[in-house]
Coordinates of C-alpha atoms in Angstrom, one line a residue:
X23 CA 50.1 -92.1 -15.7
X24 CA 53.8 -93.1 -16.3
X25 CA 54.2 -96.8 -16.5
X26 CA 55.2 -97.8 -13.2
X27 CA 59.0 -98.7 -11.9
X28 CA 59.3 -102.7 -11.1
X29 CA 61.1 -103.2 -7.4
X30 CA 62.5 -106.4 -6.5
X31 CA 62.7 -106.1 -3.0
X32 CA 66.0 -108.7 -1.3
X33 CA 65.5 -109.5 2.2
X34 CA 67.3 -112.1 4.6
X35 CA 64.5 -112.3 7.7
X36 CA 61.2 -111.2 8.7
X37 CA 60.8 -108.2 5.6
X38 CA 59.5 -105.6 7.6
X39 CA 60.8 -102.8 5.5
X40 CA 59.8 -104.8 2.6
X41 CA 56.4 -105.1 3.9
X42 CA 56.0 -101.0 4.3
X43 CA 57.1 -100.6 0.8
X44 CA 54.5 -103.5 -0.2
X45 CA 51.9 -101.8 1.9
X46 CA 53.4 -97.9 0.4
X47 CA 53.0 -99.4 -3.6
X48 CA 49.4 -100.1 -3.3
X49 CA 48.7 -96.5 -3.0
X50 CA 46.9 -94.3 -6.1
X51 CA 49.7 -92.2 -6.4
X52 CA 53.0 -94.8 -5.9
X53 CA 55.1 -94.7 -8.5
X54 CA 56.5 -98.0 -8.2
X55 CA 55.1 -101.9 -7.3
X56 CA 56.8 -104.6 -6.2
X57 CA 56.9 -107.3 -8.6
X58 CA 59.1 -109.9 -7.0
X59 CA 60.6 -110.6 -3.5
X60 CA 63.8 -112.6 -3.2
X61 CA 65.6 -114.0 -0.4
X62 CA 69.3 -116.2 0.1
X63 CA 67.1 -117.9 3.3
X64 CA 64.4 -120.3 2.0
X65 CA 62.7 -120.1 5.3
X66 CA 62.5 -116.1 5.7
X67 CA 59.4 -115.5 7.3
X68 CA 59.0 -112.4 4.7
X69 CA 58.6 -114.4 2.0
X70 CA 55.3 -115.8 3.4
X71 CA 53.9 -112.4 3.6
X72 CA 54.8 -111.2 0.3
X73 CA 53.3 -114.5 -1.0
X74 CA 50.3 -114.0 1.2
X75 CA 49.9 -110.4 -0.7
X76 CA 49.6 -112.3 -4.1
X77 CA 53.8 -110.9 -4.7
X78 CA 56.0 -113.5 -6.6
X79 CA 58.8 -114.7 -4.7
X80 CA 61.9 -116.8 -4.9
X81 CA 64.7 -118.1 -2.5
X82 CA 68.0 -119.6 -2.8
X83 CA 70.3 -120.7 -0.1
X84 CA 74.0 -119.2 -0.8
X85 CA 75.4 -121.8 0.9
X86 CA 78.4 -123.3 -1.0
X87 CA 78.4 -121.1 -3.8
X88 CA 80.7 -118.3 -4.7
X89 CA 79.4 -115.0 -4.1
X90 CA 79.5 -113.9 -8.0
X91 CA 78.0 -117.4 -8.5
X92 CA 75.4 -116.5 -6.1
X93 CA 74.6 -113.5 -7.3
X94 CA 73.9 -114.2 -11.1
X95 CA 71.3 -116.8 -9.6
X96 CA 69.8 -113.7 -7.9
X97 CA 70.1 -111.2 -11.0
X98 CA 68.4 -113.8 -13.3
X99 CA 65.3 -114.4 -11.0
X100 CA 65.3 -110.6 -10.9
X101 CA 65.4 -110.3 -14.5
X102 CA 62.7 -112.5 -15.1
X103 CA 60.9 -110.9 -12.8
X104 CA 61.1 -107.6 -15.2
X105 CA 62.9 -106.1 -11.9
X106 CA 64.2 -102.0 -13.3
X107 CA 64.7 -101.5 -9.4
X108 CA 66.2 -103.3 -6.7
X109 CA 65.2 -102.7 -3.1
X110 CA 67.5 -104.5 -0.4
X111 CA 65.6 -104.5 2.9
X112 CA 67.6 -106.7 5.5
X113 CA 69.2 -108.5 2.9
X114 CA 72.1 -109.8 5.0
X115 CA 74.8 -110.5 2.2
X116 CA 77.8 -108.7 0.7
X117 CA 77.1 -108.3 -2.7
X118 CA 79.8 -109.3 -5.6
X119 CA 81.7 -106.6 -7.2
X120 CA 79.7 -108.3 -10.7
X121 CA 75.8 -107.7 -9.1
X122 CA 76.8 -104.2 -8.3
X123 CA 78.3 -103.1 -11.4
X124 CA 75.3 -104.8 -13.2
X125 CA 72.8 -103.3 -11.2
X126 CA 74.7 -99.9 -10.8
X127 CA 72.7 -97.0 -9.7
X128 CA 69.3 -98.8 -9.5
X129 CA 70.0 -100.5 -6.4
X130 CA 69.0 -99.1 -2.9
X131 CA 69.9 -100.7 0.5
X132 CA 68.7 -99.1 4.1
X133 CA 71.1 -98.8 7.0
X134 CA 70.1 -98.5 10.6
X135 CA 72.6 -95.2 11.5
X136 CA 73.4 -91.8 10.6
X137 CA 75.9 -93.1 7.8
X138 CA 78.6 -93.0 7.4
X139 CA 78.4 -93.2 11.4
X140 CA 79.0 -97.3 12.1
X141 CA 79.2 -99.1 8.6
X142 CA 78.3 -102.8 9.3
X143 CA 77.1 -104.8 11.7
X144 CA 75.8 -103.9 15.8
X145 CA 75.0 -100.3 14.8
X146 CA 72.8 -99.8 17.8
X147 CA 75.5 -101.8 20.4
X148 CA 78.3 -99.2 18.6
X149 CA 76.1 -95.9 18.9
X150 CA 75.3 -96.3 22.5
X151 CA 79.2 -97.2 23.1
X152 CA 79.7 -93.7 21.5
X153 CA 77.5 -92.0 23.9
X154 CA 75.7 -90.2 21.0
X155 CA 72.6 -88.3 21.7
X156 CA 70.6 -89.2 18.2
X157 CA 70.9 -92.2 15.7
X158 CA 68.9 -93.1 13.1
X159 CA 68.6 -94.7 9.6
X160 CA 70.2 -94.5 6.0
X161 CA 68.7 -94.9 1.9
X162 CA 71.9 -95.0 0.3
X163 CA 72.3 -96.0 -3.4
X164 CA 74.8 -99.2 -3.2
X165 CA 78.0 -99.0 -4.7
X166 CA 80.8 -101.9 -3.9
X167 CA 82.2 -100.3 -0.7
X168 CA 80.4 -101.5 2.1
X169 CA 77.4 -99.2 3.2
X170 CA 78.8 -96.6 0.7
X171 CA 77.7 -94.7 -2.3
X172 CA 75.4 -91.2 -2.3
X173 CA 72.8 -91.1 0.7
X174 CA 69.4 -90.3 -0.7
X175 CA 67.7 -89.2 2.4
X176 CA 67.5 -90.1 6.0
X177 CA 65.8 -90.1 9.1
X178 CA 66.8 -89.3 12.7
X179 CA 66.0 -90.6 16.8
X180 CA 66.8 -89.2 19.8
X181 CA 69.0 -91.7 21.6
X182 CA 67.2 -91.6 25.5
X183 CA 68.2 -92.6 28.8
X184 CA 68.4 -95.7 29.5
X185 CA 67.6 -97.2 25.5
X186 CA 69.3 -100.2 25.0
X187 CA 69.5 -101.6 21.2
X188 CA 66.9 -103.5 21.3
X189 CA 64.6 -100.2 22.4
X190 CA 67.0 -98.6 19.5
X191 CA 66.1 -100.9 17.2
X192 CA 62.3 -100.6 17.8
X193 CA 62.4 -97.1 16.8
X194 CA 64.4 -97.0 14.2
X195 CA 62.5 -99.7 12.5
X196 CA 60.0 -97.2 13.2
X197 CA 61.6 -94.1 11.0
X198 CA 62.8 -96.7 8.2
X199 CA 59.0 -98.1 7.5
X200 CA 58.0 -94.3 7.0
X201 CA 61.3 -93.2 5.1
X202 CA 62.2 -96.0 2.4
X203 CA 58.8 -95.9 0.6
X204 CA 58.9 -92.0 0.1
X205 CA 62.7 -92.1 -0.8
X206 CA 62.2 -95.2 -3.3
X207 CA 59.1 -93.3 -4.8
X208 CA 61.3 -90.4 -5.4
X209 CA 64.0 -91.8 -6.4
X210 CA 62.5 -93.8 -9.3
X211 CA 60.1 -90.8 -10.5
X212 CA 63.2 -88.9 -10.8
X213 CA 63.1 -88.6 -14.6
X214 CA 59.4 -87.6 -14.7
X215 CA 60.4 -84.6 -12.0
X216 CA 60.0 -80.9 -14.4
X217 CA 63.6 -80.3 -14.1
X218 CA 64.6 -83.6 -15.4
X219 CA 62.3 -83.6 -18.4
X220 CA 63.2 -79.8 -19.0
X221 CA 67.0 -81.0 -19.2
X222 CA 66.1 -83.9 -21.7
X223 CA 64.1 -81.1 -23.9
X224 CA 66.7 -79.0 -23.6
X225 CA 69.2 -81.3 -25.3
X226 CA 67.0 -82.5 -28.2
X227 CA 66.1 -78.5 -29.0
X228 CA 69.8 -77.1 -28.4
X229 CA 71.2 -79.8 -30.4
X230 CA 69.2 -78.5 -33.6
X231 CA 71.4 -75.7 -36.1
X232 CA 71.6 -71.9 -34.4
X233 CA 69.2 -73.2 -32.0
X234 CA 69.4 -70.9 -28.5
X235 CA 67.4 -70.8 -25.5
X236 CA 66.3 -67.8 -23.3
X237 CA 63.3 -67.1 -20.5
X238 CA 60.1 -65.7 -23.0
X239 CA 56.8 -65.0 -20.6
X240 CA 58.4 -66.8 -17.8
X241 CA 59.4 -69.9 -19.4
X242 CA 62.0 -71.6 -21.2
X243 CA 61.7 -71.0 -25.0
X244 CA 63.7 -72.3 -27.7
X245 CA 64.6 -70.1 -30.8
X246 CA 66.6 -69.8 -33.8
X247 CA 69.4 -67.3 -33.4
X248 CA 68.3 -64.0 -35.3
X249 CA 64.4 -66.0 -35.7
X250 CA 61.5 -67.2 -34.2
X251 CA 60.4 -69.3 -31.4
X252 CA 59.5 -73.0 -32.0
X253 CA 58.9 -74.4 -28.6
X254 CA 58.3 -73.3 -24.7
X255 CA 59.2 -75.5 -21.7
X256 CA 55.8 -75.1 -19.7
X257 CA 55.6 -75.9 -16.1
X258 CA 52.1 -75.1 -14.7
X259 CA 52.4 -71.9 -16.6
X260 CA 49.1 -70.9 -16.1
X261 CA 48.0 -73.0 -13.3
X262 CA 47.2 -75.8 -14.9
X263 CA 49.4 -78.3 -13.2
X264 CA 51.0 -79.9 -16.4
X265 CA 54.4 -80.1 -17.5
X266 CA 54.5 -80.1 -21.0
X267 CA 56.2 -79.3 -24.2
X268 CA 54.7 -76.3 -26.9
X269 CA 55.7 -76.7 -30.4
X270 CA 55.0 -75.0 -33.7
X271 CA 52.9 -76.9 -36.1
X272 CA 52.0 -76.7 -39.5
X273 CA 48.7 -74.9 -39.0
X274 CA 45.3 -75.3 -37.0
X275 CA 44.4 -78.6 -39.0
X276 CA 47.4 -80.3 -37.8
X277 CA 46.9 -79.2 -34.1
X278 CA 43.5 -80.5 -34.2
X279 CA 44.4 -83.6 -35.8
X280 CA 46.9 -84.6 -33.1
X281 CA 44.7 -83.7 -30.4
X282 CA 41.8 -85.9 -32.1
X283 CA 44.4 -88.9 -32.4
X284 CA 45.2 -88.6 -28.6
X285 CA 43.8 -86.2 -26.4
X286 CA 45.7 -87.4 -23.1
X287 CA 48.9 -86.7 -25.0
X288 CA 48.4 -83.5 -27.2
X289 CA 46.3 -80.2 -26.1
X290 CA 46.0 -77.0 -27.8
X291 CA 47.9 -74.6 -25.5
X292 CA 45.9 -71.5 -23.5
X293 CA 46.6 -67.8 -24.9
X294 CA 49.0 -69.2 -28.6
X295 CA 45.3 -68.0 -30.6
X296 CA 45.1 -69.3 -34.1
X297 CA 48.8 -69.6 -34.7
X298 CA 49.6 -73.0 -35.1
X299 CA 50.5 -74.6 -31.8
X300 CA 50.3 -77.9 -29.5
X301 CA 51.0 -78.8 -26.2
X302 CA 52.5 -82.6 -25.6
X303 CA 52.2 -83.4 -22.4
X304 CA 55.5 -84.8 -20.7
X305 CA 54.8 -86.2 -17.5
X306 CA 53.5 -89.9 -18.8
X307 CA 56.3 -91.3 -19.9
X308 CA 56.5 -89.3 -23.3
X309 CA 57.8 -91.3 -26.3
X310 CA 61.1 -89.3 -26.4
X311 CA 61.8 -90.0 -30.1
X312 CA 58.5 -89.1 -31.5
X313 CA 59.4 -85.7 -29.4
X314 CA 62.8 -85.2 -31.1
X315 CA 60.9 -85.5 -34.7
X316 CA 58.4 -82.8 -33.4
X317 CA 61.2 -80.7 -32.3
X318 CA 62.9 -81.4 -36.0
X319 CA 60.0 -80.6 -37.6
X320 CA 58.9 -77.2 -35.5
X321 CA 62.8 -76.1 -36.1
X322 CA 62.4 -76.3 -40.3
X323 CA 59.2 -74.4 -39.8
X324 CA 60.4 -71.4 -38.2
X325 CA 63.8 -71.8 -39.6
X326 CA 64.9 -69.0 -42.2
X327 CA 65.7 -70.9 -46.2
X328 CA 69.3 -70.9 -45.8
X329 CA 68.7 -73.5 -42.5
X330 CA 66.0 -75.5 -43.7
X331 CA 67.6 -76.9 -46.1
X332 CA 70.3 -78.3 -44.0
X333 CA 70.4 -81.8 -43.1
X334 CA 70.6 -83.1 -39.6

């Protein structure tokens, strides 16, 4: 399994969303766990759950600190922590211009509308003003503006007769405890998703001399212009639900050898016979530079004389 992402989850009050992404972590399949839960209100009654769960957690009261003063305090606990994520879950403070810069694009906050629909405060007051028939909630990847930056998924409620925002919170608290786990979990198994580590392969194997890439059997192969084939991009090619990379080897011996070493990593690939071939499977966090070597080295076997010798 890919080493998992490290979520320090921010919260302000009670930590309900941070408790459903808790809850959502402990599952087989999660791809992320919650190593640290911070809050700017000592007495948040979230961070005696998360501390009941066995979660580190830390608190600081921003009161009478600047807010980029404030916010390196909270960056430093974070990093101790190991933190590759951050998860704000009711964390009720405008962040620095400096926290969002350093934390750029692993940050995620939730928002209780259809953004960018009522940004701030009394969402569920502003809604009902509106006379809207459907609200809802936001995963939005934080950028400085306030409630900003892409949207990552949401999640929608029919506003009914009579709901009042406290019946509209309810409800929406509802649709955020099922929607922030899943979009977290995708969000920081991104890199591991086929077209992400094809796009990665794709760069170390185009970047080689006259390399060139076109569909061979139904999947991405990589070639030298005029030559042969040195890897394949397979993707459950033959139904065996891994996403891995093919490369040329030296011979049988080597193949063998590398599967011998480590048999979760390497395989010997279905229908390539006796002609020198491995599989390296990509989908557990693959050491990317020993892949880049492979790639080297399966180029300068199929390359013609007049390549090999080139250095790169």
């Amino acid at each position: 399994m890919p080493e998992k992402a490290r979520v320090g989850v921010l919260i302000s009050g009670r930590g309900s969303n941070m408790a459903a992404l808790l809850y959502a972590s402990r599952l087989y399949d999660c791809p992320y766990e919650i190593v640290v839960v911070g809050s700017n209100d000592p007495d948040a009654a979230g961070l005696a759950l998360a501390a009941a769960e066995g979660v580190p957690t830390f608190a600081h009261s921003h009161k009478g600190l600047k807010r980029a003063e404030f916010d390196a305090i909270i960056t430093r606990e974070l990093e101790q922590a190991g933190v590759t994520h951050i998860a704000l879950a009711g964390y009720m403070r405008l962040l620095s211009a400096e926290f969002v810069t350093h934390w750029q694009g692993r940050c995620l906050n939730i928002h209780p509308s259809l953004l960018p629909k009522h940004k701030g405060l009394h969402t569920h007051e502003a809604v009902l003003a509106a006379g809207e028939a459907e609200t809802g909630c936001t995963i939005h990847i934080v950028t400085p503006e306030l409630d900003d930056g892409p949207i990552l998924g949401q999640a929608r409620i029919k506003v009914l007769p009579g709901d009042t925002p406290d019946s509209l919170t309810v409800r929406v608290q509802y649709a955020e405890h099922q929607l922030y786990p899943r979009v977290l979990a995708d969000f920081v198994s991104a890199d591991q998703r086929p077209e992400a580590l094809l796009t990665r392969v794709r760069g170390l194997a185009l970047n080689l001399p006259a390399a060139a890439e076109k569909l061979s059997h139904g999947s991405p192969g990589f070639f030298i212009e005029g030559g042969k084939f040195f890897a394949y991009f397979s993707e459950n090619h033959h139904g065996d639900g891994i996403t891995a990379l093919l490369l040329k080897v030296s011979g049988l011996d080597e193949a063998a050898m590398l599967i011998e070493q480590d048999p979760d990593r390497f395989f010997r690939p279905k229908y390539f016979g006796p002609a020198g071939w491995v599989g390296v499977v990509l989908t557990d966090g693959p050491d990317w530079a020993m892949i880049e070597a492979m790639l080297s080295a399966a180029w300068r076997l199929c390359a013609p004389k007049r390549l090999a010798m080139l250095p790169f």
